[in-house]
JSON list of C-alpha atoms in Angstrom, two decimals:
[
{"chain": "A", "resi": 4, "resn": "UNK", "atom": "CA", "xyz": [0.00, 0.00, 0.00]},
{"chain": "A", "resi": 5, "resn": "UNK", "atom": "CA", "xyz": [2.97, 2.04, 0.53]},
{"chain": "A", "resi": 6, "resn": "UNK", "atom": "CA", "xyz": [4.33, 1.74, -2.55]},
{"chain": "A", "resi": 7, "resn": "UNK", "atom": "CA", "xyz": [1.11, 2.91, -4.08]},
{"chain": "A", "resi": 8, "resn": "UNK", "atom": "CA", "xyz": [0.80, 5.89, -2.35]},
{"chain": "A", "resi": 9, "resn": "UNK", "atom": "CA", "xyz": [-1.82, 4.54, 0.07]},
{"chain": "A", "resi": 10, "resn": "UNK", "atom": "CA", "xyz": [-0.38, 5.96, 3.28]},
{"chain": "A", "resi": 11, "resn": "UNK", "atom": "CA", "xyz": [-3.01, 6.86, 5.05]},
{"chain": "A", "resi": 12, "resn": "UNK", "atom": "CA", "xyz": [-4.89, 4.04, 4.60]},
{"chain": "A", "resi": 13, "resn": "UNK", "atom": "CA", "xyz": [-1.34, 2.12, 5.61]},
{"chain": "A", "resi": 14, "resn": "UNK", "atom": "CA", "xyz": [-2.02, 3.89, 8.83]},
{"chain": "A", "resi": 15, "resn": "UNK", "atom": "CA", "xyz": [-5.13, 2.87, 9.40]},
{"chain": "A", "resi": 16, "resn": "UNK", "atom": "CA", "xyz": [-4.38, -0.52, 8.98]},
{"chain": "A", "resi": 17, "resn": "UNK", "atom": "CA", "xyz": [-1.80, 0.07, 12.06]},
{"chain": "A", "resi": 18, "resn": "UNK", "atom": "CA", "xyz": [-4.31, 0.97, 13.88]},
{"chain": "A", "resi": 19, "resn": "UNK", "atom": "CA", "xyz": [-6.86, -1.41, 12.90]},
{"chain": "A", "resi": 20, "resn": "UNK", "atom": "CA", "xyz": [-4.56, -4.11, 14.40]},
{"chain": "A", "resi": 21, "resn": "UNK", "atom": "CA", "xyz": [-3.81, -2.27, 17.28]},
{"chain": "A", "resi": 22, "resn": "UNK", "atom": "CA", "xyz": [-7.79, -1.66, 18.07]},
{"chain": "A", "resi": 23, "resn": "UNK", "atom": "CA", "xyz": [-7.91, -5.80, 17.66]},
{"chain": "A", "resi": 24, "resn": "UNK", "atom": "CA", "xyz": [-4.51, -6.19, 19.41]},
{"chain": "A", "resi": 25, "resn": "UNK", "atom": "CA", "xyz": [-6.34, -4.12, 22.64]},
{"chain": "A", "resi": 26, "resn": "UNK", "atom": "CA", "xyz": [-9.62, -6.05, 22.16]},
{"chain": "A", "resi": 27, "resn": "UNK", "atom": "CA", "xyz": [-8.84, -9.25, 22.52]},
{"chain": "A", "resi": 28, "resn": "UNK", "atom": "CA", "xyz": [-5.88, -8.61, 25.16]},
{"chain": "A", "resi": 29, "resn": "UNK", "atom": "CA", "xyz": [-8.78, -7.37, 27.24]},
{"chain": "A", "resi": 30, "resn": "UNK", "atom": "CA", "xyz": [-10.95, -10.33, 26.98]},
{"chain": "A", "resi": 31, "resn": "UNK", "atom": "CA", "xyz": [-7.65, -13.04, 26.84]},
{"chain": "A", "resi": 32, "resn": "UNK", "atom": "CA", "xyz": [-5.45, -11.80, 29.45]},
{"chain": "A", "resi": 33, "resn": "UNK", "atom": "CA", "xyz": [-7.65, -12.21, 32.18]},
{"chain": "A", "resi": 34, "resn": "UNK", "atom": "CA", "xyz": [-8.58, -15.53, 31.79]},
{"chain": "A", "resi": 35, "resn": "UNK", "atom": "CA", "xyz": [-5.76, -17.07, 30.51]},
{"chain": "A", "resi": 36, "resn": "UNK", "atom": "CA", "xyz": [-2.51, -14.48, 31.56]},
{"chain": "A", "resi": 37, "resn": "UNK", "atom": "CA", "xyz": [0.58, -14.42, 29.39]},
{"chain": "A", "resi": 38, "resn": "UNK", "atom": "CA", "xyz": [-0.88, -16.74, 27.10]},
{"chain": "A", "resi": 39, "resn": "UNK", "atom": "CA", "xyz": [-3.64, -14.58, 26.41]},
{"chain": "A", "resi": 40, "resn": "UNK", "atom": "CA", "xyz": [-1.36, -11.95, 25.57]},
{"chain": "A", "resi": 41, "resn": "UNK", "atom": "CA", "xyz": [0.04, -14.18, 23.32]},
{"chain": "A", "resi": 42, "resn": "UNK", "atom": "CA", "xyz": [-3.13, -15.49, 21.29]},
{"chain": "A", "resi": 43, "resn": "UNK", "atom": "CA", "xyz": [-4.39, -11.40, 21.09]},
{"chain": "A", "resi": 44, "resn": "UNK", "atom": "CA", "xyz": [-1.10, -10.81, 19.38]},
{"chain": "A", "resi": 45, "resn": "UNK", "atom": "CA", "xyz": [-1.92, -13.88, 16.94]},
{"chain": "A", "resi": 46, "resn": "UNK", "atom": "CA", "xyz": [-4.94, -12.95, 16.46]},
{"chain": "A", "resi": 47, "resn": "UNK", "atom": "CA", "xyz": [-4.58, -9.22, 15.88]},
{"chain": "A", "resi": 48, "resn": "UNK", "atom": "CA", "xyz": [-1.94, -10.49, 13.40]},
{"chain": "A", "resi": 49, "resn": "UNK", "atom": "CA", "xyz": [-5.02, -12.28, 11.67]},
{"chain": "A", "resi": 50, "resn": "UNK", "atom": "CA", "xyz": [-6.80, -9.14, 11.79]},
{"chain": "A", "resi": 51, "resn": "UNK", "atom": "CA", "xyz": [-4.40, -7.10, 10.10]},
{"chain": "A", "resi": 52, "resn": "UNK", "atom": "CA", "xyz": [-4.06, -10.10, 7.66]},
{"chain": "A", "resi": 53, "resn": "UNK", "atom": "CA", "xyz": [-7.62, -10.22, 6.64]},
{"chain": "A", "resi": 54, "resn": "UNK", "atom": "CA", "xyz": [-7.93, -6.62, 6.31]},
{"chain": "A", "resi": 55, "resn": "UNK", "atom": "CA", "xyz": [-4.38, -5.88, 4.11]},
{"chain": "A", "resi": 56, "resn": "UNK", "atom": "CA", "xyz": [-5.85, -8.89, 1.79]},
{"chain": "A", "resi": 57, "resn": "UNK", "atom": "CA", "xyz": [-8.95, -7.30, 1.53]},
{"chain": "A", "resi": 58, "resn": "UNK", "atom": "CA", "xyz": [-7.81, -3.49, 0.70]},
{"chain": "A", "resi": 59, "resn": "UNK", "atom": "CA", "xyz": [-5.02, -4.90, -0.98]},
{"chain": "A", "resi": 60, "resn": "UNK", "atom": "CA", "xyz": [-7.51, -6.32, -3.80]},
{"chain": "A", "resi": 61, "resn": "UNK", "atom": "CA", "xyz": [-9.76, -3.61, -3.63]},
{"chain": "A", "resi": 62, "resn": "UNK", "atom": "CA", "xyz": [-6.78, -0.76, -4.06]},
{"chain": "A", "resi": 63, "resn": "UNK", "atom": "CA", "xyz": [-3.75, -2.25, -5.84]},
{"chain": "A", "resi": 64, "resn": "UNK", "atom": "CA", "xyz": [-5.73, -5.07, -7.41]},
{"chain": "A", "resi": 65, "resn": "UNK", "atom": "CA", "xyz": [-3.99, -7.95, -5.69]},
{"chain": "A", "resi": 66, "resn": "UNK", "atom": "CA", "xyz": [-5.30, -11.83, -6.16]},
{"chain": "A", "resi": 67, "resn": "UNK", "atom": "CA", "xyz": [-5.73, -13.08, -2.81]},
{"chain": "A", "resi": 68, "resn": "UNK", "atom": "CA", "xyz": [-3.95, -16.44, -4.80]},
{"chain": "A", "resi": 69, "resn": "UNK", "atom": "CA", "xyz": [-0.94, -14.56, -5.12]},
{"chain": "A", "resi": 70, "resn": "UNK", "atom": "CA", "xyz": [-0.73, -13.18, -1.18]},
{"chain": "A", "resi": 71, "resn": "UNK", "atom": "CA", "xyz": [-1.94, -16.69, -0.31]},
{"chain": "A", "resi": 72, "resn": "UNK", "atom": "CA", "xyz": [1.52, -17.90, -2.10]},
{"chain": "A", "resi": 73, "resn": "UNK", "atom": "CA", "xyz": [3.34, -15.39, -0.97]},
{"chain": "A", "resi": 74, "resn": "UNK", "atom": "CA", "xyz": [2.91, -15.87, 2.85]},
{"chain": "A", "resi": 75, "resn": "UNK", "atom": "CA", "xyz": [2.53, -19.84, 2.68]},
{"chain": "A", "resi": 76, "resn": "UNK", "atom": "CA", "xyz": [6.60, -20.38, 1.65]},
{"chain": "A", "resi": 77, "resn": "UNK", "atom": "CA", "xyz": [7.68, -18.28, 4.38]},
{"chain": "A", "resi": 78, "resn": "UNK", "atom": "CA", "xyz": [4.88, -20.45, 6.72]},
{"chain": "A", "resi": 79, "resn": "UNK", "atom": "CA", "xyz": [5.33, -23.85, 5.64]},
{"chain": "A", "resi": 80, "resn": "UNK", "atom": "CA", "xyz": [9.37, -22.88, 6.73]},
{"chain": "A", "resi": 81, "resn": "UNK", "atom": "CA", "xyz": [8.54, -21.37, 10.02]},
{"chain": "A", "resi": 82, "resn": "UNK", "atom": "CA", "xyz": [6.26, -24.80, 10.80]},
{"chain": "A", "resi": 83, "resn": "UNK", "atom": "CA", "xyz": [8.85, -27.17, 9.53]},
{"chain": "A", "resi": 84, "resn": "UNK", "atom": "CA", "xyz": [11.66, -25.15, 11.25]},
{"chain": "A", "resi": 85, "resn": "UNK", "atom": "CA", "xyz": [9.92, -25.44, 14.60]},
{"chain": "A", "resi": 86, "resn": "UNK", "atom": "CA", "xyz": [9.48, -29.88, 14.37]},
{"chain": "A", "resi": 87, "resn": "UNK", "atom": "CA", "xyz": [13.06, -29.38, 13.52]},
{"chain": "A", "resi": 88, "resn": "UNK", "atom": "CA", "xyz": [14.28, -27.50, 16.59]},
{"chain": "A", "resi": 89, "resn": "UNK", "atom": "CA", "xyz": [11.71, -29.95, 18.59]},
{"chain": "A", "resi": 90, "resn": "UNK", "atom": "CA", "xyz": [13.33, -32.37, 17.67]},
{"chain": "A", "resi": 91, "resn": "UNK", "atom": "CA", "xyz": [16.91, -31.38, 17.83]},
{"chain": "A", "resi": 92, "resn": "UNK", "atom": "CA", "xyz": [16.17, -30.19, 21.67]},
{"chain": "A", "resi": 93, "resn": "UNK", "atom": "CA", "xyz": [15.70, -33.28, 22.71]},
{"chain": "A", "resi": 94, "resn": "UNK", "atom": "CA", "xyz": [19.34, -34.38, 21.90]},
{"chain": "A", "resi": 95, "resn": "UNK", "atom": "CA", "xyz": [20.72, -32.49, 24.42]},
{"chain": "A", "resi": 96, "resn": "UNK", "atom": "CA", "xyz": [19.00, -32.76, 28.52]},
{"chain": "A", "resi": 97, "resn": "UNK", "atom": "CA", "xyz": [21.62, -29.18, 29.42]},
{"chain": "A", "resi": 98, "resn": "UNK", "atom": "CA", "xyz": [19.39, -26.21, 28.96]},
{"chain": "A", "resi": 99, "resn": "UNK", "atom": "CA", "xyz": [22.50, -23.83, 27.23]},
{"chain": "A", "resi": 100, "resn": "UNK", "atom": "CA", "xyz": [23.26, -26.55, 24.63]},
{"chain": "A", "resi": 101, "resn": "UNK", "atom": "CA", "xyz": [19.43, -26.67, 24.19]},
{"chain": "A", "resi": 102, "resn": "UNK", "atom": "CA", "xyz": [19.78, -23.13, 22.81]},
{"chain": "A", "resi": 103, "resn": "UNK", "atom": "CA", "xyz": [22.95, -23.08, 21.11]},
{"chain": "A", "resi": 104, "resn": "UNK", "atom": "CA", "xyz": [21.69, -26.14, 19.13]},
{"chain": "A", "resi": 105, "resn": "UNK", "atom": "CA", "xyz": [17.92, -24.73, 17.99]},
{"chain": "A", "resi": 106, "resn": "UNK", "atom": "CA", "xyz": [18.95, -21.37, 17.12]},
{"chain": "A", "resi": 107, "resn": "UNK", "atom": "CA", "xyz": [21.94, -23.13, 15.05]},
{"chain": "A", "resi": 108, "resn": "UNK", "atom": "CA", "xyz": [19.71, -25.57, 14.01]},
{"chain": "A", "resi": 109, "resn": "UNK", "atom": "CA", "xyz": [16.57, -22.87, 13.28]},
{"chain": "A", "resi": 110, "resn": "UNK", "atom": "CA", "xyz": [18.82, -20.01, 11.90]},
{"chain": "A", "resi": 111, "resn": "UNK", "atom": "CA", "xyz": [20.64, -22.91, 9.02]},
{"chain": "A", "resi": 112, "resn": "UNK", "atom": "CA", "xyz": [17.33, -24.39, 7.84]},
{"chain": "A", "resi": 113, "resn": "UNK", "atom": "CA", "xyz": [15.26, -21.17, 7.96]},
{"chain": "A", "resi": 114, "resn": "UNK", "atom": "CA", "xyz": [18.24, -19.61, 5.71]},
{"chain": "A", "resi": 115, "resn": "UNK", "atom": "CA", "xyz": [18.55, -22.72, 3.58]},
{"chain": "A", "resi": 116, "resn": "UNK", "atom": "CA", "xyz": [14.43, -23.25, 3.16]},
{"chain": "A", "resi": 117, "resn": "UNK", "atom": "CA", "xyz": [13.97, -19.07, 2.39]},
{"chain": "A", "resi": 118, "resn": "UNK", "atom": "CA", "xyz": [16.97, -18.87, -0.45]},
{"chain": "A", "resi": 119, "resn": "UNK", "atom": "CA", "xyz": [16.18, -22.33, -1.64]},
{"chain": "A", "resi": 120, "resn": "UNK", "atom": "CA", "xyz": [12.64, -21.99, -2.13]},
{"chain": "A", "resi": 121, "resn": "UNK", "atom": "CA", "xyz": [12.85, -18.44, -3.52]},
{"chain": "A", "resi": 122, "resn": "UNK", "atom": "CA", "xyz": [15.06, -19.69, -6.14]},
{"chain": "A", "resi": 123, "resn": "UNK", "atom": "CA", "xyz": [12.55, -22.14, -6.80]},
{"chain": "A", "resi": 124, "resn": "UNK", "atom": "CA", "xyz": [9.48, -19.65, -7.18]},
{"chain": "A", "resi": 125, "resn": "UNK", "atom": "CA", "xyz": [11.33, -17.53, -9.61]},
{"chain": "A", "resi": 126, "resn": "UNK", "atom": "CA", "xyz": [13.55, -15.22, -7.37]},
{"chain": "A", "resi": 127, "resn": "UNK", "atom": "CA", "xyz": [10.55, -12.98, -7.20]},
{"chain": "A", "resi": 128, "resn": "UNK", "atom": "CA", "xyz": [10.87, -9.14, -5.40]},
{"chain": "A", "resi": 129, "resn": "UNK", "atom": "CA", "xyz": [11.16, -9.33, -1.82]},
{"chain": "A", "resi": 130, "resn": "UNK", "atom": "CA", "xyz": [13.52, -10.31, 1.30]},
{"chain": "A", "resi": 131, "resn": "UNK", "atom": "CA", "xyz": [15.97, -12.65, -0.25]},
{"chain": "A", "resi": 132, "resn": "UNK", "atom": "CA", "xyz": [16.66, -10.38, -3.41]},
{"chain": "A", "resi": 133, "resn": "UNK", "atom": "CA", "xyz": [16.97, -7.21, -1.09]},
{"chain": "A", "resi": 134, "resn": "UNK", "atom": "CA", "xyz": [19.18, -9.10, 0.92]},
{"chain": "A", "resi": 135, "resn": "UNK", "atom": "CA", "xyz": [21.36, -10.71, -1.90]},
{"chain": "A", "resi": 136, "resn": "UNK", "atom": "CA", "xyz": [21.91, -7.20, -3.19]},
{"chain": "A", "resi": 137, "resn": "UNK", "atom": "CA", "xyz": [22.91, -5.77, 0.09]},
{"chain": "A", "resi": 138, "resn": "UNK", "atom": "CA", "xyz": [25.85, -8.49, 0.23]},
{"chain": "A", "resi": 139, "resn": "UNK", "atom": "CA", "xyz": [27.19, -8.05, -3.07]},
{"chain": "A", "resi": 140, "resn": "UNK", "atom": "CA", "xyz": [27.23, -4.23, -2.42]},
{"chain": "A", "resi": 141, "resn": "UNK", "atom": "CA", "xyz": [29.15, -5.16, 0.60]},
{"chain": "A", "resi": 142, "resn": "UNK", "atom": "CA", "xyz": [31.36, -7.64, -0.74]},
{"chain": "A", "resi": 143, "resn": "UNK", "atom": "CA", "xyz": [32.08, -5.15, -3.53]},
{"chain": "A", "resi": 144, "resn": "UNK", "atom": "CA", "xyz": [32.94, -2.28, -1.59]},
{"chain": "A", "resi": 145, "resn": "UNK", "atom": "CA", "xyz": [35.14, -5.04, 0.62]},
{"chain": "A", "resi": 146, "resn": "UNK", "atom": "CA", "xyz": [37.05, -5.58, -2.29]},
{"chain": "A", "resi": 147, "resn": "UNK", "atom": "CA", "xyz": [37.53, -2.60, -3.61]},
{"chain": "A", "resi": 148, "resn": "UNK", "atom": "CA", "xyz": [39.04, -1.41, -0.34]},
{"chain": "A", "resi": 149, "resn": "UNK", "atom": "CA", "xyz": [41.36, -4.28, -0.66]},
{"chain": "A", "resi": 150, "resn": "UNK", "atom": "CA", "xyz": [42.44, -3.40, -3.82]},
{"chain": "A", "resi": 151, "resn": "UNK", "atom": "CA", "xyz": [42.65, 0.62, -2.65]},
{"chain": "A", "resi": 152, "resn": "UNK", "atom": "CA", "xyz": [44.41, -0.72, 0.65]},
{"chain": "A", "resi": 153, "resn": "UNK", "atom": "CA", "xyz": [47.08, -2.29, -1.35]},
{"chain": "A", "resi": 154, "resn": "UNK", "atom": "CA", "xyz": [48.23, 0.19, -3.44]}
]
């Protein structure tokens, strides 16, 4: 919506989620604490979901197919990462080694699942190409300081 020049209407999405965010915080947390807190923020994320899908169609003209796509790779990931890391934890019984091994164990597949399955969707716009780009800037400017340096 951003890009579009639908800032406003950006903003009132923001607030749209926080309005659900409050909601549902006020009838969660009291019954059910920190978890509560937990399924409001889930469920405000639905919220704000639902309604950038909606104006999303209506203003820029976006399938809900294609946003369907586009945030099922990314999901599928974050659900397969999380059987991995249950199942590396219980490896290990010492609670530090626990969390050295998932976030090695999450950060290397997420990584591996996002590139790998962006190449395989066509390298489209997003994350993994921003990202790419940022590294070969870097890796550039590394080397041409190397070659500056050495002179």
């Amino acid at each position: 919506l951003i890009l579009r020049g639908f800032t406003r209407l950006q903003s009132h999405m923001v607030w749209l989620e926080f309005a659900g965010f409050a909601l549902l915080a006020l009838l969660l947390v009291p019954r059910q604490g920190l978890v509560g807190l937990a399924y409001a923020r889930l469920g405000a994320g639905l919220v704000n979901l639902l309604a950038m899908a909606a104006v999303s169609r209506l203003r820029c003209g976006l399938s809900p197919a294609k946003l369907g796509f586009a945030i099922l790779r990314p999901t599928l990931g974050a659900a397969l990462m999380y059987l991995l890391i249950t199942a590396c934890l219980s490896l290990v019984q010492s609670l530090p080694a626990q969390i050295v091994l998932g976030v090695a164990a999450g950060a290397a597949f997420y990584l591996s699942w996002a590139f790998s399955t962006w190449r395989l969707s066509g390298r489209p716009e997003g994350f993994e190409s921003t990202a790419i780009d940022l590294c070969q800037r870097w890796l550039l400017r590394r080397k041409a300081d190397r070659i500056t340096g050495a002179t």
